[in-house]
Tab-separated table of C-alpha atoms in Angstrom:
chain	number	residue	atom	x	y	z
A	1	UNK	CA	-57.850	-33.727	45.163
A	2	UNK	CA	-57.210	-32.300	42.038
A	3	UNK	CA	-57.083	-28.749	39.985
A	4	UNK	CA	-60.577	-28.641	38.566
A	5	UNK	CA	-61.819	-27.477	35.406
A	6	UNK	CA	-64.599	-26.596	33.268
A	7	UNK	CA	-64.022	-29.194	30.957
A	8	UNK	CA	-66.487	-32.253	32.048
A	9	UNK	CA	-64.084	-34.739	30.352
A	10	UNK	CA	-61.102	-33.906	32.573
A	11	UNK	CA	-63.492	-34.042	36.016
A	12	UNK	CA	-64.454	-37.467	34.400
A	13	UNK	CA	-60.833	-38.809	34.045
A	14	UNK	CA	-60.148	-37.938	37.945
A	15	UNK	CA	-64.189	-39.540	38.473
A	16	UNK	CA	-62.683	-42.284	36.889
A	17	UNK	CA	-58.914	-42.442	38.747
A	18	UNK	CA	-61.136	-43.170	42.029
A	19	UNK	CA	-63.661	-45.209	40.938
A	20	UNK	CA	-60.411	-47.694	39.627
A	21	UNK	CA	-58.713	-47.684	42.939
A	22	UNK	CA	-61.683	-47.533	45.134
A	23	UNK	CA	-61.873	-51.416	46.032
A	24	UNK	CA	-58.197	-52.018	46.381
A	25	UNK	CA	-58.460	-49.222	49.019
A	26	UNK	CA	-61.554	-49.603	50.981
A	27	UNK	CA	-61.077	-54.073	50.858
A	28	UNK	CA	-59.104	-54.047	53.749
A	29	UNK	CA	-60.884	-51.739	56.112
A	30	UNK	CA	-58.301	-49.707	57.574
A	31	UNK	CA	-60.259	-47.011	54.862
A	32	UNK	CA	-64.377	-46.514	54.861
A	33	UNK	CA	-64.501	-43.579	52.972
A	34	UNK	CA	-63.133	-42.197	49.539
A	35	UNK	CA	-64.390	-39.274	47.802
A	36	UNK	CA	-62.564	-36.713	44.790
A	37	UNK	CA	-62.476	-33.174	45.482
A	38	UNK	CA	-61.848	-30.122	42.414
A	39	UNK	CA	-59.995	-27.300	43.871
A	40	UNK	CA	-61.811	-24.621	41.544
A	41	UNK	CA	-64.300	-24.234	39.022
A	42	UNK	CA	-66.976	-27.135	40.064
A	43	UNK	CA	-68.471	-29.424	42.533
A	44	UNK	CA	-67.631	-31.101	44.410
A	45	UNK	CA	-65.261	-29.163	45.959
A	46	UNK	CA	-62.755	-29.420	48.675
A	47	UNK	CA	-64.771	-27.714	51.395
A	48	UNK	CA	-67.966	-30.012	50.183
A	49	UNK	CA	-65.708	-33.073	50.374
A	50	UNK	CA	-64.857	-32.007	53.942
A	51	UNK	CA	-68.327	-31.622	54.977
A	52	UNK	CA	-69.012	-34.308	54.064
A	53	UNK	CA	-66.908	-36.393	55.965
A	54	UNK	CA	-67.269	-34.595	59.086
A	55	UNK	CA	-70.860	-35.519	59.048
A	56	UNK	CA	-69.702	-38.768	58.655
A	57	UNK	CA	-67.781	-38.607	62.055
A	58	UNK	CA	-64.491	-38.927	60.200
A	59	UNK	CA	-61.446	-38.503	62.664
A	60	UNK	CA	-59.006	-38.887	60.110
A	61	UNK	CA	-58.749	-37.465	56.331
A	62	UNK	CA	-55.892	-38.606	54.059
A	63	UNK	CA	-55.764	-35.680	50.936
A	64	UNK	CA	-53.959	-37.104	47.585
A	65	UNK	CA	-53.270	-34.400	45.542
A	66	UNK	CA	-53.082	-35.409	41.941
A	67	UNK	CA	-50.879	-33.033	40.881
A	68	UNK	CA	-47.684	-33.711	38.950
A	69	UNK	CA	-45.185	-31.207	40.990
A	70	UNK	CA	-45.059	-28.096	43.677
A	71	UNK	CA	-46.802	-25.336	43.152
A	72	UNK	CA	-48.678	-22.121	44.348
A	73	UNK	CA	-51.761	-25.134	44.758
A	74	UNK	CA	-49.770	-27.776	46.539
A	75	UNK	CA	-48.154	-25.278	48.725
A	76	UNK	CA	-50.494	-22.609	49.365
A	77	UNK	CA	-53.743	-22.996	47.981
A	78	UNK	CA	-54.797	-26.480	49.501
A	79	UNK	CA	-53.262	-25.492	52.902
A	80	UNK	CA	-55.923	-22.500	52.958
A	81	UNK	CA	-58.610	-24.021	52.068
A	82	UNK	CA	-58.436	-26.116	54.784
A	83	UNK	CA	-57.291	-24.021	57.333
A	84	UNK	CA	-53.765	-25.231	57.686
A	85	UNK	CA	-52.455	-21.754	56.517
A	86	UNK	CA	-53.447	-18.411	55.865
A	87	UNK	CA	-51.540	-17.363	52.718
A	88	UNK	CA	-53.062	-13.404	51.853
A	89	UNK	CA	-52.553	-14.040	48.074
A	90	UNK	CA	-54.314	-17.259	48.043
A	91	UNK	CA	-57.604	-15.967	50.333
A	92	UNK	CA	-57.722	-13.032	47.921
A	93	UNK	CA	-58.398	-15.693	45.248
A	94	UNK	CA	-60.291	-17.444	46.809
A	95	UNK	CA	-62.627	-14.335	46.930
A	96	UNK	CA	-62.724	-13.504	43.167
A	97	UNK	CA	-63.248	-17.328	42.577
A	98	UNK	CA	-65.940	-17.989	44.906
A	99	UNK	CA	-64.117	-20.456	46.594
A	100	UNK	CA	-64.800	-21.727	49.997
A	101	UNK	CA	-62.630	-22.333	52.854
A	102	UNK	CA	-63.363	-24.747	55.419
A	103	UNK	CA	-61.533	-26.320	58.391
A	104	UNK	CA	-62.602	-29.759	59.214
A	105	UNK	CA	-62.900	-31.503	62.663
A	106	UNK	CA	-61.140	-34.416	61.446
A	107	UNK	CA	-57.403	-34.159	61.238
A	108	UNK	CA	-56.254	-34.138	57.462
A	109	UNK	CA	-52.820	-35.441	56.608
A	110	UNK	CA	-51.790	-34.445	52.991
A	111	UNK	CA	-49.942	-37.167	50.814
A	112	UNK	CA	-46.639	-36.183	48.605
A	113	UNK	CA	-47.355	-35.302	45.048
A	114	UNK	CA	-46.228	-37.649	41.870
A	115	UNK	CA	-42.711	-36.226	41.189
A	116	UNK	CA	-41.839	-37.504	44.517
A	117	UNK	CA	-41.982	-40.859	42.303
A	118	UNK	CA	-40.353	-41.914	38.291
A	119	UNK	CA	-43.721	-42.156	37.649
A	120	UNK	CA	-44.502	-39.160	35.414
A	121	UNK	CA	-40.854	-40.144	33.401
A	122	UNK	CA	-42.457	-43.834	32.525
A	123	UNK	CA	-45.436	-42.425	31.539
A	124	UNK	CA	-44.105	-39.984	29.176
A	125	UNK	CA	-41.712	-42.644	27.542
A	126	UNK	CA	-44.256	-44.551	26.751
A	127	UNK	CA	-46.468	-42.009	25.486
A	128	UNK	CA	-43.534	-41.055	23.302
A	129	UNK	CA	-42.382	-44.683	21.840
A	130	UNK	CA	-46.565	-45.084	21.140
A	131	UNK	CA	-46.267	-42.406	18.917
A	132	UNK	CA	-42.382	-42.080	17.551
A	133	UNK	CA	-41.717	-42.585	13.966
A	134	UNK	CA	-38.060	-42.460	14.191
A	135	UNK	CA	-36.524	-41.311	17.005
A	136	UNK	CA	-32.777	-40.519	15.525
A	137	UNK	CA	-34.923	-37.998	13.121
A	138	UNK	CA	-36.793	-36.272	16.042
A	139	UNK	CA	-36.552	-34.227	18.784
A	140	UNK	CA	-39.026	-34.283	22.064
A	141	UNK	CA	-41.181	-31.407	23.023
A	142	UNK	CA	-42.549	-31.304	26.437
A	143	UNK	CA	-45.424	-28.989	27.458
A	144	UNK	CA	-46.597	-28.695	30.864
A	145	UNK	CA	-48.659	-26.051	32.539
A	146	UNK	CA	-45.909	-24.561	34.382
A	147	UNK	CA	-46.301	-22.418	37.788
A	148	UNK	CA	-44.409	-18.684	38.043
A	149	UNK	CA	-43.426	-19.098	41.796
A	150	UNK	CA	-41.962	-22.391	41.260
A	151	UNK	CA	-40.437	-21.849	38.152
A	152	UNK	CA	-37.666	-23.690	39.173
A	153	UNK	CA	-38.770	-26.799	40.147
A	154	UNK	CA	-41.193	-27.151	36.906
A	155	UNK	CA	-38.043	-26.374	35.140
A	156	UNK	CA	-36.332	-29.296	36.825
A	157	UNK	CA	-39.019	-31.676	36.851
A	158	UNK	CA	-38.887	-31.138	32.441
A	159	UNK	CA	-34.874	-31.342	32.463
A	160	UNK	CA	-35.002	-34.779	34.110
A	161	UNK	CA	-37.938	-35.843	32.205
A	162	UNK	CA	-36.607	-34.505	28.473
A	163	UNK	CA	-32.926	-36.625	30.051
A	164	UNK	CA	-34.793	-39.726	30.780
A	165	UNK	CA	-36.435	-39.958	27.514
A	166	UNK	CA	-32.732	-39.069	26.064
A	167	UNK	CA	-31.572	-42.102	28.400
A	168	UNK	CA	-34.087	-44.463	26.988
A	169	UNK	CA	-34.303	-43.729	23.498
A	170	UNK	CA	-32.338	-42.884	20.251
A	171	UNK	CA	-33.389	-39.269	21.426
A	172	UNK	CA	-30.985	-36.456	21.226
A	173	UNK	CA	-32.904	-33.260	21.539
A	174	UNK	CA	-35.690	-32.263	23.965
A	175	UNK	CA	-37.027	-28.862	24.486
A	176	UNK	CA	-40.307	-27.319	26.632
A	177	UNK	CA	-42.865	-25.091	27.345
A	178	UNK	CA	-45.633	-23.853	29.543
A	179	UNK	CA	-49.399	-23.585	28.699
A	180	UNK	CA	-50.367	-22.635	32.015
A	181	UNK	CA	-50.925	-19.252	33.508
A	182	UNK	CA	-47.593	-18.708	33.416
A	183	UNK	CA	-47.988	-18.265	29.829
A	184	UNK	CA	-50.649	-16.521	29.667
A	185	UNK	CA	-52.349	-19.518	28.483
A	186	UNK	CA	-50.461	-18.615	24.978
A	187	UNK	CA	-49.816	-20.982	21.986
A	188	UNK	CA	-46.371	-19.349	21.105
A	189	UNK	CA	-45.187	-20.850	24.325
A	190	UNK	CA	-46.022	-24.156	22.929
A	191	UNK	CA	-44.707	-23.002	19.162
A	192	UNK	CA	-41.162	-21.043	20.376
A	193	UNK	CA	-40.292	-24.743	21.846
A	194	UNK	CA	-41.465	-26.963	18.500
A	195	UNK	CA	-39.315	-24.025	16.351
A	196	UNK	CA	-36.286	-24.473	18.404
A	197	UNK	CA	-35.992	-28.594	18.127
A	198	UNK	CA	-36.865	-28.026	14.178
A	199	UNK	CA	-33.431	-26.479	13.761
A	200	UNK	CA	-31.721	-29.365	13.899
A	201	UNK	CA	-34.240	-32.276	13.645
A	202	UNK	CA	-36.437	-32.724	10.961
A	203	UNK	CA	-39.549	-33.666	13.075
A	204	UNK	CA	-40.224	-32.639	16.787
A	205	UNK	CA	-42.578	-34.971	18.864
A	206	UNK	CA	-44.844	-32.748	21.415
A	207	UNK	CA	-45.623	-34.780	24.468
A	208	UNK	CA	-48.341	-32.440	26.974
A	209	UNK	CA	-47.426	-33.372	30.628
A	210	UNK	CA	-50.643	-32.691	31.915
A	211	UNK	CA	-52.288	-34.815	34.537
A	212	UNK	CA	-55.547	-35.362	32.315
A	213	UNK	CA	-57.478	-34.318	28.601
A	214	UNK	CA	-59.127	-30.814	28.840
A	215	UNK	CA	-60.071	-29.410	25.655
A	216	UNK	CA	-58.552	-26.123	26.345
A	217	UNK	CA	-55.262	-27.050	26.494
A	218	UNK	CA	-54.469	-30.119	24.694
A	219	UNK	CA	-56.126	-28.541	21.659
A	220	UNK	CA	-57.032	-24.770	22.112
A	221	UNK	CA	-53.550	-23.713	23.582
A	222	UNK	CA	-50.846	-27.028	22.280
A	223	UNK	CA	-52.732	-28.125	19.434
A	224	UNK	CA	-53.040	-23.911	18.296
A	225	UNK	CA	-49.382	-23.712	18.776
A	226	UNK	CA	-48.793	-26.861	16.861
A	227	UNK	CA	-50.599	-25.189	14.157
A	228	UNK	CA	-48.348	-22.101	13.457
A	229	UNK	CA	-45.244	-24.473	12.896
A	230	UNK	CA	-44.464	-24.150	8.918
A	231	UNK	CA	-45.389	-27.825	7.860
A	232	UNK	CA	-46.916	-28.870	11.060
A	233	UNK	CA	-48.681	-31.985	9.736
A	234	UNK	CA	-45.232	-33.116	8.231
A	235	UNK	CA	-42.984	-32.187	11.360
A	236	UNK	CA	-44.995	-32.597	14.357
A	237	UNK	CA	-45.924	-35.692	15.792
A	238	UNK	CA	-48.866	-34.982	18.592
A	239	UNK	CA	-51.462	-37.098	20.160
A	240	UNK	CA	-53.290	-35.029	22.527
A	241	UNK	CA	-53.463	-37.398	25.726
A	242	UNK	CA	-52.391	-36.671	29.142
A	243	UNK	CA	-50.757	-38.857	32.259
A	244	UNK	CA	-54.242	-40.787	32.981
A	245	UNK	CA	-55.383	-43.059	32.224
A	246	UNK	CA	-52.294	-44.810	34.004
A	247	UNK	CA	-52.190	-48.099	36.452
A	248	UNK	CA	-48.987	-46.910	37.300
A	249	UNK	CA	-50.715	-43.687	39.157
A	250	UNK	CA	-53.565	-45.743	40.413
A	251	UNK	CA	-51.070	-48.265	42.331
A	252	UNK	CA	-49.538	-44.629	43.324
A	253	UNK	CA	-52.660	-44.094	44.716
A	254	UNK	CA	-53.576	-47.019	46.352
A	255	UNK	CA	-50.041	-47.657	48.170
A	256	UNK	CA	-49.736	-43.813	49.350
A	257	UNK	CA	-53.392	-44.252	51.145
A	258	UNK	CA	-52.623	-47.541	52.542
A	259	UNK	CA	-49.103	-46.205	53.866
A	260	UNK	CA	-50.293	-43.044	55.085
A	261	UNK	CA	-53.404	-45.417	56.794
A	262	UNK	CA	-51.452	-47.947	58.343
A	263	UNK	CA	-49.011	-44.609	60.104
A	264	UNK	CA	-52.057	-43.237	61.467
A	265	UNK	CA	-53.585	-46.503	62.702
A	266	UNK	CA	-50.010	-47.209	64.276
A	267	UNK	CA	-49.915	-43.993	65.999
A	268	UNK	CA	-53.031	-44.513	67.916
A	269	UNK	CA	-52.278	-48.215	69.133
């Protein structure tokens, strides 16, 4: 399961995370069934997905959200959609969005999310040595899509990303910034941070931690923020990728399945 959007290319990246991991999970049969679900915006959606497998007889569903860290999705939205909680903010939403809630007849167990793992801090050092020039010259910039209730934990989750980067590198200076709705899906948010590593370095490397490519953000919102930096295409190094494609999140994939799988197969012996 992941956010959804309007953009085809992201849908295609997560098409694409399950069609890589689909053998390694289904080879050893404890698994017959694997399908990707888009919280909003498009088909197919969670309560499809659902349907789905309870028409298949499914007694057991094991939900990976691809997220990178808690939020109003992980903890409330998901949960309501599948009738495992009845948060009044969320079902409003789900009312203005069109989206469908559906409890399934097969038990669903729901995975832990990617900052449980040092996965997201790999991937983002080696996004940022592919495309460093000189790293005692720059400073990092790291802009993720943020969430208001858990403000706190998105601001950890950048602290002891920007400090593993410093850790691993000639780095000195890291900043960040939300594109999100946080921000009002604003490029100053992305700018204010760029600005504020320029004072002291004289190039500022923008890294977007977002889980895949949607044109919106990595070059409506970042790349538009980018753009009202005095000298941008001297000072600001920016590739506009995301965390997939990444083996080390399709492993991530594959072990949490077959772990949550084998529990559940235990449990009934």
């Amino acid at each position: 399961v992941n956010h959804g959007s309007r953009s085809e290319t992201l849908r295609n990246a997560l098409l694409d995370l399950e069609n890589k991991v689909k053998d390694s999970i289904l080879k050893d049969g404890s698994i017959s069934g694997i399908k990707t679900a888009f919280m909003e915006y498009t088909e197919p959606s969670i309560a499809t997905r659902l349907k789905e497998f309870d028409k298949e007889n499914y007694t057991d569903i094991i939900l990976v959200p691809v997220l990178l860290t808690v939020s109003t999705h992980s903890f409330d939205d998901i949960l309501t959609l599948i009738g495992m909680k009845d948060d009044p903010k969320s079902v409003e939403l789900f009312k203005i969005e069109k989206m469908e809630r559906y409890m399934p007849k097969a038990k669903v167990t729901i995975a832990q999310l990617l900052d449980f793992t040092d996965i997201l801090k790999k991937n983002v050092l080696k996004r940022y040595q592919e495309i460093s020039k000189n790293t005692q010259e720059e400073g990092l910039v790291l802009i993720a899509y943020g969430d208001k209730t858990y403000n706190t934990e998105w601001t950890n989750l950048m602290q002891t990303t920007g400090e593993y980067i410093k850790e691993n590198t000639s780095v000195s200076t890291y900043s960040f910034g939300w594109c999100g709705h946080i921000a009002h899906y604003s490029s100053d948010s992305t700018t204010l941070p760029i600005n504020e590593v320029l004072k002291t370095k004289k190039k500022a490397v923008v890294i977007p931690v977002l889980v895949a490519f949607d044109e919106m953000f990595q070059i409506k919102i970042i790349g538009g923020g980018i753009s009202k930096v005095p000298q941008s295409n001297e000072r600001v190094l920016y590739k506009p990728d995301a965390v997939l494609p990444d083996k080390n999140v399709e492993n991530w994939v594959i072990t949490t399945t077959k772990e949550h799988a084998q529990k559940l197969l235990s449990a009934k012996e």
